[in-house]
XYZ file of C-alpha atoms in Angstrom:
378
model
C 97.895 85.581 133.887
C 95.148 84.295 135.895
C 91.844 86.658 135.651
C 89.683 86.728 138.865
C 86.452 88.072 139.216
C 85.766 91.594 137.758
C 86.559 94.359 140.081
C 84.429 97.141 141.029
C 85.544 100.572 140.164
C 83.929 103.752 140.717
C 82.636 105.369 137.701
C 83.122 102.256 135.589
C 79.876 101.595 134.364
C 78.763 99.353 131.271
C 77.960 101.031 128.102
C 74.377 100.992 127.634
C 72.951 97.828 125.646
C 69.906 99.854 124.678
C 68.049 103.082 125.549
C 71.290 105.062 125.710
C 73.609 106.774 123.625
C 75.147 104.203 121.001
C 78.894 103.574 120.812
C 80.143 105.491 117.736
C 82.134 103.330 115.173
C 85.787 103.760 115.683
C 87.261 106.397 113.963
C 84.035 108.038 112.599
C 82.768 111.144 113.899
C 79.170 112.154 113.087
C 78.807 114.556 110.172
C 76.178 116.796 109.123
C 75.217 118.806 106.288
C 75.677 122.675 106.351
C 73.498 124.696 108.945
C 70.725 126.494 108.137
C 72.012 130.075 106.656
C 75.335 128.424 105.733
C 77.733 130.539 103.206
C 77.736 129.209 99.696
C 81.365 128.275 100.356
C 80.101 125.962 103.406
C 77.561 124.423 101.304
C 80.057 123.534 98.578
C 82.441 122.212 101.105
C 79.658 119.858 102.569
C 79.061 118.745 99.185
C 82.459 117.929 98.486
C 82.907 116.262 102.047
C 79.678 114.129 101.273
C 81.291 112.803 97.951
C 84.459 111.984 99.820
C 82.409 109.947 102.527
C 80.859 107.719 99.903
C 83.641 106.963 97.390
C 85.448 103.384 97.827
C 88.568 105.443 99.304
C 87.016 107.701 101.370
C 87.400 107.385 105.242
C 87.063 109.332 108.360
C 90.691 110.373 108.634
C 90.717 111.621 105.261
C 87.398 113.470 105.600
C 89.033 114.989 108.822
C 92.108 116.003 106.923
C 89.845 117.654 103.777
C 87.848 119.496 106.654
C 90.847 121.016 108.255
C 92.688 122.150 105.006
C 89.396 123.510 103.570
C 88.861 125.689 107.010
C 92.330 126.977 106.334
C 91.457 128.006 102.833
C 88.412 129.499 104.143
C 90.454 131.511 106.554
C 92.681 132.826 103.494
C 89.271 133.657 101.298
C 88.376 135.958 104.503
C 91.956 137.671 104.611
C 92.128 137.895 100.784
C 88.600 139.785 100.804
C 89.881 142.984 101.458
C 87.686 146.244 100.512
C 89.984 147.097 97.171
C 88.542 143.954 96.015
C 85.120 145.368 95.788
C 84.169 148.051 93.329
C 83.332 151.096 95.409
C 79.478 151.057 94.143
C 78.769 147.578 95.677
C 77.257 147.176 99.033
C 79.790 144.268 100.300
C 81.048 144.828 103.668
C 84.816 145.675 103.852
C 85.441 142.495 105.709
C 83.657 140.074 103.366
C 85.617 137.287 102.189
C 86.585 136.869 98.680
C 84.114 134.366 96.887
C 85.189 130.925 96.282
C 84.116 131.185 92.536
C 86.053 134.252 92.073
C 89.377 132.958 92.894
C 92.134 133.611 90.373
C 95.376 132.077 89.275
C 97.099 135.039 91.092
C 95.003 134.275 94.379
C 96.110 130.673 94.169
C 99.603 131.723 93.588
C 99.389 133.951 96.731
C 97.889 131.432 98.750
C 100.585 128.849 97.767
C 103.305 131.330 98.788
C 101.895 131.860 102.007
C 101.765 128.385 102.748
C 105.346 127.995 101.684
C 106.500 130.907 104.146
C 105.132 129.029 107.021
C 105.044 125.081 106.556
C 107.200 122.540 105.504
C 106.773 121.325 102.052
C 104.643 118.136 102.883
C 101.956 120.134 104.449
C 102.059 122.621 101.570
C 101.527 119.892 99.029
C 98.702 118.473 101.036
C 96.844 121.529 101.344
C 96.982 122.847 97.750
C 96.170 119.229 96.339
C 93.128 119.411 98.902
C 92.025 122.874 97.447
C 92.804 121.913 93.891
C 90.514 118.301 94.190
C 87.900 120.727 95.829
C 87.843 122.764 92.565
C 87.643 120.150 90.277
C 84.882 118.705 92.171
C 83.063 122.173 91.604
C 83.813 122.418 88.192
C 82.330 118.967 87.603
C 79.127 120.652 89.048
C 79.800 123.660 87.158
C 79.856 125.786 90.369
C 83.235 127.353 88.995
C 84.219 128.406 85.445
C 87.828 127.018 86.084
C 90.357 125.585 88.389
C 92.869 128.189 89.458
C 95.128 125.805 91.111
C 95.653 123.406 88.007
C 99.152 123.515 86.949
C 100.725 125.177 89.975
C 104.160 124.218 90.534
C 104.191 122.465 93.912
C 107.398 122.088 96.173
C 109.055 118.889 95.999
C 109.108 116.268 98.875
C 111.813 113.921 99.760
C 109.929 110.940 100.560
C 112.944 109.132 101.290
C 113.944 111.859 104.204
C 112.677 109.980 107.108
C 112.851 106.493 106.210
C 116.075 106.392 108.736
C 113.831 106.862 111.744
C 113.465 103.471 112.757
C 114.148 101.634 115.963
C 117.290 99.877 116.186
C 116.991 96.166 117.380
C 118.394 97.018 120.682
C 115.872 99.629 120.966
C 112.961 97.412 119.625
C 114.089 94.653 122.358
C 114.272 97.166 124.925
C 110.972 98.425 124.506
C 109.268 94.684 124.352
C 111.016 93.780 127.307
C 109.755 97.196 129.164
C 106.283 96.602 128.481
C 106.261 92.934 129.157
C 107.787 93.873 132.391
C 104.806 96.084 133.176
C 102.396 93.523 132.662
C 104.052 91.004 134.733
C 104.353 93.662 137.591
C 100.629 94.769 137.422
C 99.729 90.962 137.235
C 101.558 90.448 140.463
C 100.064 93.521 142.115
C 96.586 92.444 141.352
C 97.238 88.670 142.761
C 98.319 90.342 146.099
C 95.907 92.996 146.174
C 92.791 93.288 148.820
C 89.451 93.490 147.645
C 87.891 96.785 147.007
C 89.584 99.917 145.494
C 92.825 98.443 146.076
C 92.133 95.632 143.703
C 90.103 98.040 141.212
C 93.532 100.237 141.133
C 95.490 97.052 140.548
C 93.278 95.922 137.770
C 93.183 98.983 136.123
C 97.018 99.083 135.926
C 97.030 95.534 134.588
C 94.418 96.595 131.829
C 96.580 99.633 130.765
C 99.668 97.714 130.522
C 98.067 94.889 128.782
C 96.555 97.181 126.037
C 99.810 99.195 125.586
C 101.630 96.000 124.951
C 99.195 94.838 122.435
C 98.968 97.828 120.409
C 102.778 98.301 120.353
C 102.745 94.618 119.062
C 100.229 95.088 116.597
C 102.151 98.304 115.005
C 106.046 96.958 115.658
C 105.396 93.051 114.957
C 102.400 93.191 112.725
C 103.163 96.309 110.620
C 99.537 97.679 111.499
C 98.725 101.606 110.768
C 97.608 103.676 113.877
C 94.136 103.862 112.523
C 93.806 100.168 111.993
C 95.032 99.128 115.242
C 92.454 101.474 116.744
C 89.680 100.067 114.348
C 90.514 96.294 114.532
C 87.243 94.465 115.558
C 86.935 91.655 117.534
C 85.501 89.766 114.380
C 88.696 90.294 112.720
C 90.583 88.258 115.002
C 90.644 84.571 114.066
C 92.403 82.051 116.523
C 94.417 79.188 115.108
C 96.488 76.335 116.258
C 99.676 78.331 115.703
C 98.478 81.703 117.076
C 96.277 84.123 115.776
C 95.303 85.688 112.454
C 93.928 88.983 111.516
C 91.854 89.568 108.202
C 90.432 93.203 108.195
C 89.863 96.089 105.707
C 92.729 98.570 105.888
C 93.463 101.806 104.204
C 91.371 102.253 100.817
C 89.026 99.342 101.574
C 91.750 96.734 100.916
C 91.476 93.551 102.607
C 94.589 92.639 104.828
C 95.544 89.053 106.017
C 98.137 89.261 109.033
C 99.515 86.409 110.997
C 100.277 86.773 114.916
C 102.381 84.313 115.756
C 105.700 83.271 117.838
C 106.387 86.625 119.893
C 103.179 88.492 118.919
C 101.034 85.849 120.059
C 101.210 86.326 123.850
C 100.410 90.056 123.959
C 97.092 89.391 122.033
C 96.161 86.318 124.157
C 96.577 88.353 127.755
C 94.802 91.243 126.100
C 91.832 89.365 125.221
C 91.720 87.793 128.592
C 91.907 91.271 130.362
C 89.651 92.837 128.021
C 86.506 90.222 128.844
C 86.324 91.438 132.147
C 85.182 95.003 131.340
C 81.502 95.250 130.263
C 81.384 97.070 126.762
C 79.274 96.967 123.343
C 81.957 98.702 121.467
C 83.152 96.329 118.496
C 86.711 97.273 118.762
C 89.231 95.221 120.196
C 90.993 98.159 122.010
C 88.782 99.796 124.667
C 89.226 102.059 127.485
C 88.462 100.831 131.216
C 85.075 102.583 130.701
C 84.326 100.318 127.613
C 84.829 102.913 124.882
C 86.976 102.598 121.869
C 90.533 103.758 122.423
C 91.210 107.246 120.489
C 94.109 107.467 118.095
C 95.894 110.186 120.032
C 96.181 107.757 123.068
C 98.206 105.564 120.771
C 100.477 108.500 119.910
C 100.765 109.466 123.604
C 101.667 106.018 124.514
C 104.465 105.658 122.113
C 105.966 109.124 122.959
C 106.204 108.044 126.594
C 107.568 104.585 125.689
C 110.123 106.195 123.243
C 111.560 108.555 126.360
C 111.499 105.312 128.505
C 113.686 103.318 125.847
C 115.488 106.383 125.228
C 115.358 105.817 121.396
C 117.197 108.026 119.172
C 114.402 109.619 117.317
C 110.860 110.321 118.619
C 108.737 107.301 118.686
C 105.475 107.504 116.690
C 102.978 104.822 115.488
C 104.484 105.363 112.006
C 108.063 104.763 113.303
C 107.101 101.426 114.596
C 105.176 100.657 111.255
C 108.389 101.685 109.400
C 110.295 99.562 111.822
C 108.311 96.332 111.062
C 108.725 97.045 107.284
C 112.425 97.473 107.500
C 112.960 94.342 109.645
C 110.626 92.182 107.342
C 112.539 93.159 104.282
C 115.726 92.782 105.801
C 114.585 89.333 107.202
C 113.178 87.762 103.847
C 114.410 90.251 101.070
C 111.069 89.735 99.385
C 109.693 93.383 98.899
C 106.541 91.889 97.190
C 105.373 90.066 100.282
C 106.303 93.011 102.362
C 104.140 95.311 100.201
C 101.033 92.717 100.941
C 101.718 92.661 104.626
C 101.702 96.472 104.673
C 98.600 96.873 102.376
C 100.535 99.132 100.076
C 98.741 99.742 96.623
C 102.192 100.368 94.933
C 105.404 98.615 95.516
C 106.934 101.967 94.919
C 105.474 102.920 98.386
C 107.354 99.984 100.094
C 110.419 101.013 98.564
C 110.623 104.470 99.942
C 108.938 103.076 103.201
C 111.755 100.784 104.375
C 115.032 101.659 105.330
C 118.362 99.417 104.538
C 121.245 100.831 106.446
C 124.832 100.986 104.790
C 126.447 98.352 107.134
C 123.372 95.725 105.823
C 124.171 96.486 102.096
C 128.018 96.157 102.994
C 127.359 92.900 104.668
C 125.298 91.837 101.421
C 127.959 92.632 99.053
C 130.682 90.842 100.958
C 128.528 87.966 100.984
C 129.109 87.598 96.989
C 132.803 87.480 97.175
C 134.497 84.221 96.239
C 136.600 82.741 99.262
C 139.457 82.070 97.084
C 139.582 85.108 94.974
C 142.457 87.290 95.273
C 142.116 90.901 96.656
C 142.331 93.732 94.588
C 145.568 95.080 93.853
């Protein structure tokens, strides 16, 4: 790949170095306190999210998930606050929501039953766990007298139910070849393009193809989470004689060290060469053609489109790519502790349910232990 002078492109302006809107840190959206005149429930939620934001394990993703789950709970409170809940002599309007500090164990059971009727067990557990943590926080502040969600019986979740959703070696190789071919085709198009709009379009195609390839490589051959890919900063990449090394803080603030060598080296090398040609102040490795950090949803869309091209057996997602890496790493090494370190899991139990070993692999392993001269069983 031989980069030429940066092409001009309508609408492709450098991000302002000063005097303009600053580039937001990846994955973090501006957060504010409750608006003036907010309800007691909204103020309590703001306090809870503020606590979450400043804990060691707090993250933008966790905060967004909590906010979404508590909005769902607020809708339940609004539906639950029927007129019959208010004594006739009170002045409460008929559509007033149930006060959060008046929720009883019966209300909690009704909420759980409603969730179970509409959502999968995993979603039910997540939402109830969020509201339970919310009430534990409020009890600590003495804003409620009890936690109505304590000791609720939540539905069981089979954490191993999707471990089989990994790419086969053929699917993985096919995906890698397709992405490499996209980059090669875009590079040839740029080399033969005429100056002006044609070259700008050719560069845009090369930019997109190299970015998709490196994002795929980081998830499928380095095991990074989607949030870790979009949040990876340039300072996290260390160039070494044998390739690149990534050193970054992953989920829960844990420091991760992941090598990018062999096949994984070239996609990063090509991407960095192309990225340097786009003016940007964004600290992230992955950026858009306008110099902004890439949105997590973009990686999800790219994976879905790639899965259709590959004709994968299962819908392709960033999580499937990470699980594929974990499974292949375990099969290649047999060292689950090292795989745990590569994935950044706090518990080895998480790594155990995250990986998938098929029956053919187990049969091969058992057969390998047989004595060559032993008589077959009668």
